[in-house]
Structure formats: C-alpha cells, structure tokens
Tab-separated table of C-alpha atoms in Angstrom:
chain	number	residue	atom	x	y	z
A	1	MET	CA	0.251	-0.145	0.085
A	2	ALA	CA	1.422	3.720	-0.735
A	3	TYR	CA	1.503	6.386	0.924
A	4	MET	CA	-0.748	9.461	0.147
A	5	VAL	CA	1.625	12.584	-0.133
A	6	ALA	CA	-0.564	16.051	0.937
A	7	ARG	CA	2.228	19.012	1.573
A	8	THR	CA	1.294	22.612	2.130
A	9	GLU	CA	2.822	26.161	1.888
A	10	LYS	CA	1.694	29.359	2.812
A	11	ARG	CA	2.132	31.851	-0.423
A	12	LYS	CA	2.567	35.867	-0.030
A	13	SER	CA	1.547	37.874	-3.275
A	14	GLY	CA	5.098	38.934	-3.831
A	15	SER	CA	6.028	35.324	-4.312
A	16	LEU	CA	2.806	34.079	-6.868
A	17	GLY	CA	5.082	35.582	-10.383
A	18	GLY	CA	8.038	32.741	-9.748
A	19	TYR	CA	5.518	30.142	-8.341
A	20	GLN	CA	3.087	30.918	-11.732
A	21	ILE	CA	5.960	30.386	-14.025
A	22	HIS	CA	6.657	26.378	-12.389
A	23	VAL	CA	2.683	26.056	-12.235
A	24	ASP	CA	2.238	27.208	-15.855
A	25	ARG	CA	5.096	25.978	-17.351
A	26	LYS	CA	6.103	29.903	-18.957
A	27	THR	CA	9.748	28.630	-19.468
A	28	ASP	CA	11.275	25.408	-20.738
A	29	LYS	CA	14.458	26.436	-18.937
A	30	HIS	CA	13.614	24.545	-15.609
A	31	GLU	CA	15.717	24.037	-12.145
A	32	ASN	CA	13.762	21.031	-11.493
A	33	GLN	CA	15.800	18.545	-13.784
A	34	ASP	CA	13.159	15.812	-13.809
A	35	ILE	CA	10.786	18.213	-16.297
A	36	ASP	CA	10.496	16.376	-19.077
A	37	ASN	CA	9.311	19.321	-21.862
A	38	SER	CA	8.293	16.811	-24.246
A	39	LYS	CA	5.196	15.796	-21.984
A	40	THR	CA	4.099	18.936	-21.027
A	41	TYR	CA	1.556	18.713	-23.307
A	42	LEU	CA	-0.008	16.035	-21.175
A	43	ASN	CA	-0.683	18.428	-17.717
A	44	TYR	CA	-4.006	19.766	-17.155
A	45	ASP	CA	-5.936	21.831	-15.275
A	46	LEU	CA	-8.838	19.942	-13.043
A	47	VAL	CA	-9.665	23.641	-11.992
A	48	GLY	CA	-8.712	26.105	-14.651
A	49	HIS	CA	-7.612	29.533	-14.682
A	50	SER	CA	-6.887	32.205	-17.398
A	51	ASP	CA	-2.855	32.278	-18.994
A	52	THR	CA	-3.483	35.750	-19.189
A	53	VAL	CA	-4.101	36.871	-16.180
A	54	SER	CA	-1.101	36.663	-13.368
A	55	PHE	CA	-1.963	34.571	-9.987
A	56	LYS	CA	-1.108	38.136	-8.286
A	57	LYS	CA	-3.980	39.849	-9.983
A	58	GLU	CA	-6.423	36.914	-9.898
A	59	PHE	CA	-5.958	36.140	-6.446
A	60	LEU	CA	-5.813	39.634	-5.327
A	61	ASP	CA	-8.906	40.706	-7.370
A	62	TYR	CA	-10.862	37.867	-6.128
A	63	ILE	CA	-10.240	38.894	-2.654
A	64	ASP	CA	-11.196	42.275	-3.219
A	65	GLU	CA	-14.286	41.565	-4.190
A	66	ASN	CA	-14.992	38.688	-1.646
A	67	LYS	CA	-13.452	40.147	1.348
A	68	ALA	CA	-16.031	42.362	4.075
A	69	SER	CA	-13.366	44.854	5.175
A	70	THR	CA	-12.560	48.054	3.007
A	71	ARG	CA	-9.015	47.766	4.140
A	72	ALA	CA	-6.368	47.293	1.636
A	73	VAL	CA	-4.529	43.456	1.521
A	74	ARG	CA	-1.529	44.279	3.356
A	75	LYS	CA	1.592	42.931	1.844
A	76	ASP	CA	2.678	40.380	3.652
A	77	ALA	CA	-0.525	38.768	3.993
A	78	VAL	CA	-1.073	34.865	3.200
A	79	VAL	CA	-3.345	34.906	-0.062
A	80	MET	CA	-2.781	31.398	-1.298
A	81	GLN	CA	-2.657	28.094	0.724
A	82	ASP	CA	-0.482	26.117	-1.789
A	83	TRP	CA	-0.728	22.119	-1.900
A	84	LEU	CA	0.473	19.331	-3.525
A	85	ILE	CA	-1.133	16.221	-3.806
A	86	GLY	CA	0.612	13.176	-4.842
A	87	SER	CA	2.022	9.766	-3.744
A	88	SER	CA	4.947	7.318	-5.107
A	89	GLN	CA	6.052	6.154	-8.572
A	90	GLU	CA	4.925	3.088	-8.507
A	91	PHE	CA	1.471	3.991	-7.146
A	92	PHE	CA	0.863	5.922	-10.783
A	93	ASN	CA	2.661	3.194	-12.199
A	94	ASN	CA	-0.152	1.340	-11.884
A	95	LEU	CA	-2.787	3.310	-12.596
A	96	SER	CA	-4.565	4.253	-15.747
A	97	GLU	CA	-4.952	7.835	-17.320
A	98	GLU	CA	-8.444	7.279	-16.282
A	99	ARG	CA	-7.791	6.366	-12.724
A	100	THR	CA	-4.669	8.795	-12.291
A	101	ARG	CA	-7.321	11.825	-13.410
A	102	GLU	CA	-9.921	10.418	-10.865
A	103	TYR	CA	-7.537	10.518	-7.932
A	104	PHE	CA	-6.653	14.063	-8.476
A	105	GLN	CA	-10.362	14.692	-8.899
A	106	THR	CA	-11.177	13.145	-5.673
A	107	ALA	CA	-8.927	15.725	-3.820
A	108	VAL	CA	-10.227	18.587	-5.634
A	109	ASP	CA	-13.927	17.626	-4.513
A	110	PHE	CA	-12.502	16.635	-0.776
A	111	PHE	CA	-11.058	20.401	-0.767
A	112	SER	CA	-14.003	21.829	-2.490
A	113	GLU	CA	-16.346	20.201	0.294
A	114	LYS	CA	-13.596	21.741	3.113
A	115	PHE	CA	-13.045	25.121	2.062
A	116	GLY	CA	-15.610	25.899	-0.608
A	117	ARG	CA	-14.925	25.624	-4.416
A	118	GLU	CA	-14.902	29.047	-5.119
A	119	ASN	CA	-11.914	29.486	-3.316
A	120	ILE	CA	-10.042	26.936	-5.063
A	121	ARG	CA	-8.448	29.403	-7.854
A	122	PHE	CA	-6.623	26.658	-9.736
A	123	ALA	CA	-5.488	22.732	-9.483
A	124	THR	CA	-2.952	21.661	-12.206
A	125	VAL	CA	-1.738	18.248	-12.600
A	126	HIS	CA	2.020	17.752	-13.703
A	127	MET	CA	2.649	14.611	-15.986
A	128	ASP	CA	5.758	15.741	-17.530
A	129	GLU	CA	7.844	14.994	-14.304
A	130	LYS	CA	8.745	11.689	-13.211
A	131	THR	CA	5.827	11.051	-10.419
A	132	PRO	CA	2.385	12.788	-11.559
A	133	HIS	CA	1.225	15.477	-8.716
A	134	MET	CA	-0.965	18.218	-8.709
A	135	HIS	CA	-0.400	21.622	-7.240
A	136	MET	CA	-3.664	23.556	-6.044
A	137	GLY	CA	-4.148	27.100	-4.924
A	138	ILE	CA	-6.828	28.086	-2.369
A	139	VAL	CA	-7.670	31.358	-1.416
A	140	PRO	CA	-7.888	31.058	2.637
A	141	MET	CA	-10.949	33.102	3.270
A	142	LYS	CA	-13.728	32.556	5.598
A	143	ASP	CA	-16.969	34.562	6.076
A	144	GLY	CA	-14.883	37.277	3.857
A	145	ARG	CA	-12.076	37.176	5.996
A	146	LEU	CA	-8.656	36.255	5.116
A	147	THR	CA	-7.181	34.065	7.418
A	148	SER	CA	-4.758	31.475	7.012
A	149	LYS	CA	-3.873	30.994	10.305
A	150	THR	CA	-6.775	29.916	11.601
A	151	ILE	CA	-8.322	28.168	8.655
A	152	PHE	CA	-5.502	25.768	8.047
A	153	ASP	CA	-4.462	25.451	11.502
A	154	ARG	CA	-2.458	22.450	12.927
A	155	ASN	CA	-5.957	20.409	13.993
A	156	CYS	CA	-7.217	21.152	9.878
A	157	LEU	CA	-4.012	19.785	8.727
A	158	ARG	CA	-4.384	16.646	11.256
A	159	MET	CA	-7.876	16.297	9.712
A	160	ILE	CA	-6.515	16.534	6.229
A	161	GLN	CA	-3.891	13.792	6.841
A	162	ASP	CA	-6.466	11.694	8.671
A	163	GLU	CA	-9.583	12.015	6.353
A	164	LEU	CA	-8.412	12.015	2.745
A	165	PRO	CA	-6.798	8.890	2.597
A	166	LYS	CA	-10.273	7.227	3.897
A	167	VAL	CA	-11.793	9.252	1.179
A	168	PHE	CA	-9.058	7.734	-1.700
A	169	GLN	CA	-9.765	4.117	-0.106
A	170	ASN	CA	-13.254	4.323	-0.538
A	171	LYS	CA	-12.939	5.485	-4.279
A	172	GLY	CA	-11.018	2.179	-4.432
A	173	PHE	CA	-7.051	3.467	-4.523
A	174	ASP	CA	-4.803	1.118	-2.133
A	175	ILE	CA	-3.275	4.409	-0.227
A	176	GLU	CA	-2.757	5.152	3.305
A	177	ARG	CA	-2.018	7.992	5.489
A	178	GLY	CA	1.521	9.332	5.264
A	179	ILE	CA	4.098	8.243	7.874
A	180	GLU	CA	2.920	11.246	11.054
A	181	LYS	CA	5.456	13.123	12.718
A	182	SER	CA	8.048	11.781	9.645
A	183	GLU	CA	11.632	13.477	9.802
A	184	LYS	CA	11.974	13.193	5.964
A	185	LYS	CA	12.855	17.301	4.875
A	186	HIS	CA	12.772	18.341	1.521
A	187	LEU	CA	16.282	20.374	0.306
A	188	HIS	CA	16.315	23.449	-1.627
A	189	PRO	CA	18.866	24.141	-4.513
A	190	GLU	CA	20.460	27.086	-2.897
A	191	ASN	CA	21.651	24.961	0.317
A	192	TYR	CA	23.663	22.273	-1.482
A	193	LYS	CA	27.072	23.313	0.643
A	194	ASN	CA	26.466	20.120	2.991
A	195	GLU	CA	26.297	18.050	0.178
A	196	VAL	CA	29.495	19.285	-1.584
A	197	LYS	CA	31.024	18.880	1.765
A	198	LYS	CA	30.361	15.231	1.739
A	199	ALA	CA	30.965	14.557	-1.825
A	200	GLN	CA	34.608	15.823	-1.365
A	201	GLU	CA	35.152	13.122	0.448
A	202	ASP	CA	33.959	10.475	-1.830
A	203	GLY	CA	36.256	12.493	-4.483
A	204	GLU	CA	36.981	15.863	-6.088
A	205	GLU	CA	35.366	14.570	-9.309
A	206	LYS	CA	31.622	14.082	-7.197
A	207	ALA	CA	32.290	17.405	-5.814
A	208	LYS	CA	32.762	19.139	-8.971
A	209	GLU	CA	29.633	17.622	-10.472
A	210	ILE	CA	27.335	18.990	-7.674
A	211	ILE	CA	29.116	22.675	-7.646
A	212	GLU	CA	28.223	22.174	-11.505
A	213	GLU	CA	24.635	21.300	-11.315
A	214	SER	CA	24.300	23.834	-8.599
A	215	LEU	CA	25.498	26.616	-10.526
A	216	LYS	CA	23.344	25.466	-13.331
A	217	GLY	CA	20.523	25.313	-11.268
A	218	ALA	CA	21.049	28.781	-9.659
A	219	GLU	CA	21.263	30.090	-13.535
A	220	ASN	CA	18.323	28.341	-14.134
A	221	VAL	CA	16.250	30.230	-10.959
A	222	LYS	CA	18.016	33.613	-11.785
A	223	GLN	CA	16.621	33.145	-15.689
A	224	GLU	CA	13.033	32.263	-13.692
A	225	LEU	CA	13.065	35.779	-11.835
A	226	THR	CA	14.306	37.725	-14.937
A	227	GLU	CA	11.085	36.529	-16.645
A	228	VAL	CA	9.199	37.010	-13.606
A	229	LEU	CA	10.682	40.803	-14.058
A	230	TYR	CA	9.570	40.785	-17.587
A	231	LYS	CA	6.040	39.838	-16.638
A	232	ASP	CA	5.501	42.013	-13.807
A	233	TRP	CA	7.060	45.223	-15.999
A	234	GLU	CA	4.237	44.150	-18.893
A	235	ASP	CA	1.147	43.760	-16.488
A	236	ASP	CA	1.928	47.097	-14.315
A	237	TRP	CA	2.853	48.689	-17.941
A	238	ASP	CA	-0.776	47.813	-19.677
A	239	GLU	CA	-2.652	48.606	-16.000
A	240	THR	CA	-0.700	51.896	-15.838
A	241	ALA	CA	-1.894	52.962	-19.431
A	242	MET	CA	-5.156	51.714	-18.347
A	243	GLU	CA	-6.034	53.483	-15.112
A	244	LEU	CA	-3.352	56.568	-15.635
A	245	LYS	CA	-4.284	57.510	-18.965
A	246	GLY	CA	-2.350	60.937	-19.162
A	247	PHE	CA	1.185	59.156	-18.029
A	248	GLU	CA	4.071	58.796	-20.070
A	249	PHE	CA	7.060	57.589	-18.856
A	250	ASP	CA	10.223	59.522	-19.381
A	251	ASP	CA	13.704	57.533	-20.119
A	252	GLN	CA	15.532	60.353	-21.286
A	253	TYR	CA	17.532	60.486	-18.295
A	254	LEU	CA	17.612	56.565	-17.298
A	255	TYR	CA	18.648	55.424	-20.893
A	256	GLU	CA	22.017	56.426	-20.158
A	257	GLY	CA	22.194	54.832	-16.442
A	258	LEU	CA	21.610	51.455	-17.881
A	259	GLU	CA	24.392	48.753	-18.447
A	260	CYS	CA	22.802	47.778	-21.692
A	261	THR	CA	22.501	51.248	-23.239
A	262	GLU	CA	25.451	50.792	-25.687
A	263	ARG	CA	23.923	47.419	-26.555
A	264	VAL	CA	20.606	48.184	-27.132
A	265	ARG	CA	21.329	51.348	-29.371
A	266	ALA	CA	23.509	49.459	-31.190
A	267	ILE	CA	20.874	47.027	-32.330
A	268	ASP	CA	18.414	50.231	-32.671
A	269	GLU	CA	19.629	53.858	-31.961
A	270	TYR	CA	16.159	55.124	-31.459
A	271	ALA	CA	14.601	52.643	-29.117
A	272	ARG	CA	12.524	53.773	-26.341
A	273	VAL	CA	11.655	52.190	-23.082
A	274	ASP	CA	8.227	50.913	-23.572
A	275	ARG	CA	6.280	47.687	-22.601
A	276	ASP	CA	8.137	45.614	-24.101
A	277	PHE	CA	11.683	46.798	-24.402
A	278	PRO	CA	12.904	44.494	-21.477
A	279	ARG	CA	11.783	41.277	-22.982
A	280	LYS	CA	12.377	42.702	-26.654
A	281	PHE	CA	16.341	43.807	-26.024
A	282	ALA	CA	16.517	40.477	-23.096
A	283	ILE	CA	17.571	43.412	-20.857
A	284	ALA	CA	19.231	42.021	-17.702
A	285	PHE	CA	17.857	41.646	-14.196
A	286	GLN	CA	19.241	44.828	-12.627
A	287	ASP	CA	18.547	46.674	-15.517
A	288	VAL	CA	14.537	45.546	-15.386
A	289	MET	CA	14.897	46.635	-11.319
A	290	LYS	CA	16.128	49.892	-12.086
A	291	LEU	CA	13.427	50.505	-15.044
A	292	ILE	CA	10.856	48.881	-12.335
A	293	LYS	CA	11.952	51.516	-9.731
A	294	ALA	CA	12.353	54.621	-12.289
A	295	LYS	CA	8.665	54.047	-13.226
A	296	ALA	CA	7.583	53.853	-9.960
A	297	TYR	CA	8.940	57.255	-8.984
A	298	GLN	CA	8.068	58.787	-11.958
A	299	ILE	CA	4.319	57.818	-11.513
A	300	GLN	CA	4.415	58.909	-7.277
A	301	GLU	CA	5.242	62.267	-9.125
A	302	TYR	CA	2.620	62.375	-12.104
A	303	ILE	CA	-0.071	61.612	-9.213
A	304	ALA	CA	1.058	64.593	-7.074
A	305	SER	CA	1.069	66.587	-9.557
A	306	LYS	CA	-2.455	65.671	-10.711
A	307	TRP	CA	-3.553	66.007	-7.181
A	308	LEU	CA	-2.320	69.581	-6.949
A	309	GLU	CA	-4.305	70.837	-10.294
A	310	LEU	CA	-7.329	68.843	-8.813
A	311	ARG	CA	-6.401	71.212	-5.674
A	312	SER	CA	-6.112	74.372	-7.718
A	313	LYS	CA	-9.367	73.544	-9.867
A	314	GLU	CA	-11.579	72.911	-6.692
A	315	SER	CA	-10.285	75.983	-5.003
A	316	ASN	CA	-11.316	77.775	-8.244
A	317	LEU	CA	-15.037	76.210	-8.248
A	318	GLU	CA	-14.782	77.194	-4.818
A	319	LYS	CA	-14.498	80.701	-5.790
A	320	LYS	CA	-16.983	80.548	-8.514
A	321	GLU	CA	-19.132	78.925	-6.220
A	322	ILE	CA	-19.334	82.185	-4.310
A	323	GLN	CA	-19.432	84.428	-7.004
A	324	LEU	CA	-22.499	82.909	-7.984
A	325	THR	CA	-23.759	82.957	-4.611
A	326	LEU	CA	-23.119	86.775	-4.653
A	327	ARG	CA	-25.028	86.773	-7.985
A	328	GLU	CA	-27.626	84.868	-7.348
A	329	GLN	CA	-28.108	87.382	-3.835
A	330	TRP	CA	-27.740	90.317	-5.886
A	331	LEU	CA	-30.569	88.889	-8.527
A	332	GLU	CA	-33.053	88.078	-5.623
A	333	SER	CA	-32.744	91.304	-4.362
A	334	LYS	CA	-33.680	92.970	-8.092
A	335	ILE	CA	-36.528	90.491	-8.320
A	336	ASP	CA	-37.810	91.816	-4.539
A	337	THR	CA	-37.694	95.482	-5.987
A	338	LEU	CA	-39.193	94.545	-9.139
A	339	SER	CA	-42.284	92.915	-7.141
A	340	GLU	CA	-43.095	95.828	-5.164
A	341	LYS	CA	-43.092	97.940	-8.102
A	342	GLU	CA	-45.509	95.711	-9.837
A	343	ARG	CA	-47.169	95.710	-6.570
A	344	LYS	CA	-47.535	99.664	-6.371
A	345	PHE	CA	-47.949	100.125	-9.852
A	346	ASP	CA	-51.177	97.574	-9.792
A	347	TYR	CA	-52.145	99.513	-6.863
A	348	LYS	CA	-52.190	102.616	-8.849
A	349	TYR	CA	-53.759	101.089	-11.657
A	350	GLY	CA	-56.340	99.912	-9.865
A	351	ILE	CA	-57.249	102.985	-8.198
A	352	GLN	CA	-57.308	104.434	-11.806
A	353	GLN	CA	-59.500	102.028	-13.305
A	354	HIS	CA	-62.089	102.881	-10.334
A	355	GLU	CA	-61.784	106.196	-11.028
A	356	ILE	CA	-62.011	105.887	-14.658
A	357	LYS	CA	-65.424	103.731	-14.057
A	358	LYS	CA	-67.143	106.278	-11.744
A	359	SER	CA	-66.323	109.457	-14.353
A	360	ASN	CA	-67.412	107.072	-16.948
A	361	GLU	CA	-70.838	106.279	-15.144
A	362	HIS	CA	-71.256	109.722	-14.339
A	363	LEU	CA	-70.692	110.477	-18.228
A	364	ALA	CA	-73.262	107.670	-19.061
A	365	ASP	CA	-75.803	109.284	-17.089
A	366	VAL	CA	-75.489	112.763	-18.644
A	367	ALA	CA	-75.553	111.080	-22.226
A	368	ILE	CA	-78.466	109.465	-21.183
A	369	SER	CA	-79.927	113.371	-19.922
A	370	LEU	CA	-79.161	114.404	-23.069
A	371	GLY	CA	-81.142	111.951	-25.395
A	372	ILE	CA	-79.241	108.158	-25.252
A	373	HIS	CA	-81.342	105.587	-24.181
A	374	ASP	CA	-80.451	104.527	-20.956
A	375	SER	CA	-80.336	100.646	-22.388
A	376	TRP	CA	-76.884	101.605	-23.642
A	377	ARG	CA	-75.547	102.943	-20.424
A	378	ASP	CA	-73.319	99.859	-19.621
A	379	THR	CA	-72.011	99.670	-23.136
A	380	MET	CA	-70.985	103.763	-22.678
A	381	ILE	CA	-69.447	102.920	-19.114
A	382	LYS	CA	-67.303	100.248	-20.537
A	383	ASN	CA	-66.343	101.833	-23.733
A	384	GLY	CA	-65.785	105.090	-22.598
A	385	GLY	CA	-69.292	106.501	-24.446
A	386	GLN	CA	-68.553	104.728	-27.418
A	387	ILE	CA	-71.812	103.048	-28.534
A	388	GLY	CA	-71.383	101.838	-32.136
A	389	GLU	CA	-73.873	101.799	-35.438
A	390	PHE	CA	-77.172	101.692	-35.359
A	391	SER	CA	-79.452	100.224	-37.687
A	392	ASP	CA	-80.442	103.447	-39.253
A	393	GLY	CA	-76.873	103.895	-40.154
A	394	ARG	CA	-76.552	106.472	-36.899
A	395	LYS	CA	-72.931	106.278	-35.489
A	396	ILE	CA	-72.333	106.620	-31.815
A	397	ASP	CA	-68.255	106.212	-32.074
A	398	LYS	CA	-66.983	108.756	-30.245
A	399	PRO	CA	-65.488	109.267	-26.857
A	400	PHE	CA	-66.983	110.812	-23.716
A	401	SER	CA	-65.094	113.874	-24.250
A	402	GLU	CA	-66.628	114.290	-27.937
A	403	LEU	CA	-69.723	112.641	-27.308
A	404	ILE	CA	-71.383	115.016	-24.681
A	405	PRO	CA	-70.452	118.451	-26.222
A	406	LYS	CA	-71.777	117.177	-29.298
A	407	LEU	CA	-75.053	115.835	-27.279
A	408	ILE	CA	-75.279	119.221	-25.675
A	409	ASP	CA	-75.099	121.139	-28.897
A	410	GLU	CA	-77.653	118.984	-30.697
A	411	ALA	CA	-79.529	119.459	-27.212
A	412	SER	CA	-79.603	123.247	-27.582
A	413	LYS	CA	-80.440	123.326	-31.278
A	414	LYS	CA	-83.641	121.236	-30.683
A	415	GLU	CA	-84.233	123.495	-27.626
A	416	LEU	CA	-83.745	126.663	-29.790
A	417	GLU	CA	-86.008	125.238	-32.493
A	418	SER	CA	-88.801	124.317	-30.085
A	419	LEU	CA	-88.778	127.798	-28.745
A	420	ILE	CA	-88.756	129.515	-31.985
A	421	ALA	CA	-92.171	126.916	-33.172
A	422	LYS	CA	-93.665	127.899	-29.886
A	423	GLU	CA	-93.045	131.462	-30.764
A	424	LYS	CA	-94.481	130.966	-34.248
A	425	ARG	CA	-97.833	129.236	-32.714
A	426	ARG	CA	-98.444	132.060	-30.580
A	427	SER	CA	-97.578	134.606	-33.077
A	428	TYR	CA	-100.203	133.215	-35.807
A	429	GLY	CA	-102.546	132.359	-32.548
A	430	GLY	CA	-103.250	136.253	-32.191
A	431	GLY	CA	-103.525	137.483	-35.421
A	432	GLY	CA	-99.960	137.871	-36.364
A	433	MET	CA	-96.402	138.368	-35.709
A	434	SER	CA	-95.557	140.820	-33.316
A	435	LEU	CA	-92.784	142.555	-33.832
C-alpha cells in the first residue's frame, strides 16, 4: 500500500510570479531536472484559470471582490494556501490515465467540500515529471475574512492527513496516510554546501559535478526571476495605461544609466523604453529593476502633480461658487424690488381704473339725460362713451370727451327750434307776428 502525499505551503503575493512560471510551465528552462518538456502537453487543469492573467492579479482581485473589510490587503498577508497532492511513482505506474485523473479529482472534491469550491482558484496536474502530482491554490478565506492562520491550523492539517486517505480508499485506491511526524525533509537547491562537503569525501570529481549542477540551477533560477520581472513590467505597464491615461514614462535621463544602453543603441539607435523594451532587448535583471524603480518614482510624481491640479481646480470652483452665490443674492434683491414696484403699480392702476369707471358712470348718466336711451348705459361705461353703429346708419363712436359736447350742441339746437316753433304758434294765434 502506497503513502498519500499532501504537502502545503503558505504564499504571499510577492512569491506568486515565480510560482506561476513553474505551475503553468511559462519557460522551458527549469531548475527541476525531472521535468520533461516533451511531455508538458500531457499536463491538464481540473480547476482552470486564465493564462493571460497573473496569479497575483487573479488572487488579489478575488479577495477584493469577496472580503468583508474595506481595508487594503497587507503586502505580507498570506493570499494562497499552496497544496501539492501526490503519491509514489510506483503507485501511479499501476493506474490508468482515467484512474490517475480520478485520484486527483477526488482530492479537488474533498477540498471543495471542506473549504469552498469558489476559493480554489486553480488545480493543475503535472504529468511531465517522473511522479505525477497536482498543484492546487486555495484562497484562505472564510466569511469574508482572509485568515490562513485560523483556517489551516494544526487541527485542520491533521484532519486532512487523517480523512483524505479514507476518502481515497472509499474510491478504491490502495493508499494510506503518510508517516505521522516524519523526519524526512526536502532540500532546497541553494542549500547545497553540505552535499558538496560530503561529496568531497568521496572524491573531487563528485564535488565538481555537484557544484556545476548547483551553478546551473542558480542560472536557471536567475532566468526564471528575470522572466517574472518581464511579466511584472508588462502587467504594470498595461495597468498604468488603463488607470493613468495621461502618464508617459520619461526614459531620457534614465537611458544613460542602464548597463545595456550601448548594446541596445547598437541594435536600434532610436529605441525607447516601452512595454516590450525589457523582453525585446533581453534586458538583464539589474536593469529591469532600475526601470521598475524609476517608473514607480515617476508615477508618484505624476499623481502628486495631478493632485495639485485638482486642488487648484477645486479652489477655483469654490471661488466661482461664491461669486454665483453673490450674483444669486443680487438677482433676488432685484426681483424683490421689481415685485414691490409691480405691487405699487397694480395698486395705482386699480385706483385709476376705479376712478375712470366712476367718471364713465357719471358721463353716461349725462349722455342719457341728453337723449341717449338708458339701455346703452353699461356699453357706454365699458367703452368710454362709444356705442357703435345703429341700424338706421347713425353712429355713436366718439368718446365721452367728444360725445357730450355733441349731445349738448344737438340738445341746444332742438331747444332753440322748439322755442321758435312755440313763438310762431303764439304769433299766428294772435293775428300776426309781433314785431
């Protein structure tokens, strides 16, 4: 019966770039000599993730979308609980491809049930090494809190080592729990000095071989780190272009300080530092670090200048707001003045109209007394004496100022004619006109 392998490691955001290169096989130059590049196509994902998005961005975006707190994630926070699931080479040699896949899928289902399927951001099976195994990245989050310390504590790790083998056994796999409190340790490639010392006892040739392998491994590590820097530079450039549309990187003063300047200018005299510059010209690790630091400094200056511009605009807006307030107050005072004048005008106009009506009433009565029929009284009052045209062709279309004198004149003529007629009758009746 084979032993189950279930190892875990806490990872912070700063280590995710290099780790992703290993998981996604971003390079064919590996420190691990067990990797067979010709078999990399056999690798597969049980929980997939985007090849175009970095682990750092994917994990931090997921945390920001699901955390309960509004505070930013600390730089030293554990953002990934990295699990490696496997067993011995002999165990997998006795399994078909379908059963191998079922073995790893069983582990994914177990962790999904215990820690939430949504928190598992990737699960990648490597078939291009001597022993198949699966890398699985879990966000240590519960109830909106990022807390690896309380989720994956000793009791939890012991539970996984006890229960997961039983789950495998229920699926028909001939496997058992690993040795509890095992003294076995995994050596890091950089800690090779003890191995060199031991090898020297067996002969200088063996020591030389180990030293060469270690140096080769160190060079591979350097290449992988450089690849990480290239990716970080490109991701940061894209993010800056999206978030700070007005920012432009000034490479004039920096260009002279790069170790690669002469080599780059020999290739392209007018080359500028842009998104593809480090990868295009295979810029060394140290120069990429200089570029990253310079860009960060320039972004700080750009943000500071934009902040000052916003403060200036805010001050100008405050001044304009005060001016508009004063203008509004002045207009309100003008409106109040006009309203008062309108009120006085209405009052005077009302008095004037009342006086005109009283005068028209009096003049209408005078007109009636001078011969106008009293049925036209209201019309004369309303129109100031003007009545209109009668059916017999007569017109009374004069205002009182002209109508009254005319009526008086007509009345006087009628009275005079009446007096003459009376005198004539009296004279004829008495035998002749008296002289």
